[in-house]
Every structure is written in C-alpha cells, then in structure tokens.
CSV table of C-alpha atoms in Angstrom, one decimal:
chain,number,residue,atom,x,y,z
H,1,MET,CA,284.4,134.5,99.0
H,2,HIS,CA,286.6,131.5,98.2
H,3,ASP,CA,285.9,129.6,101.4
H,4,ARG,CA,282.1,129.6,101.0
H,5,PRO,CA,280.1,127.5,98.5
H,6,ILE,CA,277.8,130.5,97.9
H,7,ASP,CA,277.8,134.3,98.1
H,8,PRO,CA,275.0,134.6,100.7
H,9,MET,CA,274.0,138.0,99.4
H,10,GLY,CA,274.1,137.2,95.7
H,11,GLU,CA,272.9,134.8,93.1
H,12,HIS,CA,273.5,131.2,93.8
H,13,THR,CA,272.2,127.8,92.7
H,14,VAL,CA,269.9,125.6,94.8
H,15,GLU,CA,272.7,122.9,95.0
H,16,ALA,CA,275.2,125.4,96.4
H,17,TYR,CA,272.6,126.7,98.9
H,18,LEU,CA,271.9,123.1,100.0
H,19,GLU,CA,275.6,122.4,100.4
H,20,TYR,CA,276.0,125.5,102.5
H,21,VAL,CA,273.0,124.8,104.8
H,22,GLY,CA,274.1,121.1,104.8
H,23,ARG,CA,276.9,122.2,107.2
H,24,VAL,CA,274.2,122.4,109.9
H,25,PRO,CA,273.5,118.9,111.5
H,26,GLN,CA,270.3,117.4,110.2
H,27,SER,CA,269.1,117.0,113.8
H,28,ILE,CA,269.2,120.8,114.2
H,29,ARG,CA,267.5,121.4,110.9
H,30,ASP,CA,264.8,119.0,111.8
H,31,ARG,CA,264.2,120.5,115.2
H,32,ILE,CA,264.2,124.2,114.3
H,33,GLU,CA,262.1,125.5,111.5
H,34,ARG,CA,264.0,127.8,109.2
H,35,ASP,CA,261.4,130.6,109.1
H,36,VAL,CA,260.3,130.8,112.7
H,37,HIS,CA,261.4,133.7,114.9
H,38,PRO,CA,262.9,132.0,118.0
H,39,LEU,CA,261.8,134.8,120.4
H,40,THR,CA,258.3,135.4,119.2
H,41,GLY,CA,257.2,132.2,117.5
H,42,ASN,CA,256.0,134.2,114.5
H,43,ARG,CA,256.6,132.8,111.0
H,44,GLY,CA,258.5,135.2,108.8
H,45,SER,CA,260.0,135.3,105.4
H,46,PHE,CA,263.5,136.2,106.4
H,47,ARG,CA,266.1,137.3,104.0
H,48,LEU,CA,268.5,135.1,106.0
H,49,ASN,CA,266.6,132.2,107.5
H,50,ASN,CA,267.7,130.4,110.7
H,51,HIS,CA,269.4,127.6,108.8
H,52,VAL,CA,271.5,130.0,106.8
H,53,LEU,CA,272.5,131.9,110.0
H,54,PHE,CA,273.4,128.5,111.6
H,55,ALA,CA,275.4,127.5,108.5
H,56,GLU,CA,277.6,130.5,108.8
H,57,LEU,CA,278.3,129.7,112.5
H,58,TYR,CA,279.3,126.2,111.5
H,59,LEU,CA,281.5,127.5,108.7
H,60,LEU,CA,283.3,129.8,111.1
H,61,ALA,CA,283.6,127.0,113.7
H,62,GLU,CA,285.3,124.8,111.0
H,63,LYS,CA,287.6,127.7,110.1
H,64,THR,CA,288.6,128.7,113.6
H,65,GLY,CA,288.5,125.3,115.3
H,66,THR,CA,286.1,126.6,118.1
H,67,SER,CA,282.7,128.1,118.4
H,68,PRO,CA,282.6,131.6,116.9
H,69,THR,CA,282.5,134.8,119.0
H,70,PRO,CA,281.0,138.1,117.8
H,71,VAL,CA,284.6,139.2,117.0
H,72,ASP,CA,285.0,136.1,114.8
H,73,MET,CA,281.8,136.9,113.0
H,74,THR,CA,282.8,140.6,112.5
H,75,ARG,CA,286.2,139.7,111.2
H,76,PHE,CA,285.5,136.6,109.2
H,77,GLY,CA,281.8,136.1,108.8
H,78,ALA,CA,279.5,136.9,106.0
H,79,PHE,CA,276.8,138.4,108.2
H,80,HIS,CA,276.7,141.2,110.7
H,81,VAL,CA,276.5,140.3,114.4
H,82,SER,CA,273.2,142.3,114.6
H,83,PHE,CA,271.4,139.6,112.5
H,84,TYR,CA,272.1,137.2,115.4
H,85,ARG,CA,271.2,139.7,118.1
H,86,ASP,CA,268.0,140.6,116.4
H,87,ARG,CA,266.9,137.0,115.9
H,88,PHE,CA,268.2,135.4,119.1
H,89,GLY,CA,268.6,138.3,121.6
H,90,ALA,CA,272.3,137.7,121.9
H,91,PHE,CA,274.9,136.3,119.6
H,92,ALA,CA,275.8,133.6,122.1
H,93,CYS,CA,272.2,132.5,122.2
H,94,GLY,CA,272.3,132.0,118.4
H,95,VAL,CA,275.4,129.9,118.8
H,96,GLU,CA,273.8,127.7,121.4
H,97,PHE,CA,270.5,127.4,119.6
H,98,ALA,CA,272.5,126.3,116.5
H,99,GLY,CA,273.8,123.4,118.6
H,100,LEU,CA,277.3,124.8,119.4
H,101,GLU,CA,278.8,125.8,122.7
H,102,PRO,CA,278.9,129.6,123.3
H,103,ASN,CA,282.2,131.3,123.5
H,104,PHE,CA,282.1,134.6,125.3
H,105,HIS,CA,284.2,137.5,124.0
H,106,SER,CA,283.3,139.8,127.0
H,107,PRO,CA,281.5,139.9,130.3
H,108,GLU,CA,278.9,142.0,128.6
H,109,GLU,CA,278.2,139.2,126.1
H,110,ARG,CA,277.7,136.8,129.0
H,111,VAL,CA,275.3,139.1,130.7
H,112,ARG,CA,273.2,139.5,127.5
H,113,TYR,CA,273.3,135.7,127.1
H,114,GLU,CA,272.1,135.1,130.6
H,115,GLU,CA,268.9,137.2,130.0
H,116,TYR,CA,267.6,134.4,127.7
H,117,ASP,CA,266.9,130.7,128.1
H,118,VAL,CA,267.2,129.0,124.7
H,119,ARG,CA,265.3,126.0,125.9
H,120,GLU,CA,262.3,128.4,125.8
H,121,PHE,CA,262.9,129.6,122.3
H,122,TYR,CA,260.3,128.7,119.7
H,123,THR,CA,261.4,126.0,117.3
H,124,GLU,CA,258.2,126.1,115.2
H,125,PRO,CA,255.5,128.8,114.6
H,126,VAL,CA,252.9,129.6,117.2
H,127,THR,CA,249.4,128.7,116.0
H,128,ASP,CA,246.2,130.4,116.8
H,129,ASP,CA,244.3,127.2,117.8
C-alpha cells in the first residue's frame, strides 16, 4: 500500500498511525470521540475506530479530488463499505459525519442516507447518570 502511511490491518508504528489519523481535521477529531458508536452512543473498543475510518475517507478524497462514494471505497479504499454502513447506517452518513460532503453513487444510497440525521448522531458516549 504505497499511498498509505500505514497498513491499517497490519503492524505499524504509533508515528505512522498518528500521521494517518492526522489527515482528519483536528476540529472533527475534537468533536467526535474515536470509540463511540454514533448510532447508539455506546463506547466500544473498535478494531477500526471512528478516526481511522474518517482518515481513509480523507485519503480517498485527496486521491480522487472529491468526496468518496461507496464505489471509490470498494475500488481504492482499505476498508469494506460495510464498516461504514454498520457504524453510520449509510456510507454517505459516515462521509458527512467525517466533515465531508456526501456524493451519491445511486438513488438507493440517497434513500439510505435520508433515513438518518447525522446531527443526532452521538459524538461522545452516553452516560448512565
């Protein structure tokens, strides 16, 4: 994977990981906790945390010159589209939650996207206060 500073599925250094995640604007990293599930508010120990998923979106946006679509992720991305669908409900919701403008590959993708309101997604864990 010559265009990525790390192999997301293999061994890597902390410095390379931070460089990779550093592609995500600090404002997004500050606003959204990396280990919170956006749809449930549950804290989890994800193999791919939110910041890593966002970093891959930003890497693809740099590569393609536009916000990535599910087809871009399938063809060029390091992760399967299902990671984004499982975490954010729809791939386009993950793109928007990451601070990018969604690009719709199909009418079906737009319909899935319209089922969610990312303004209501959890950015930090729900507490039992």
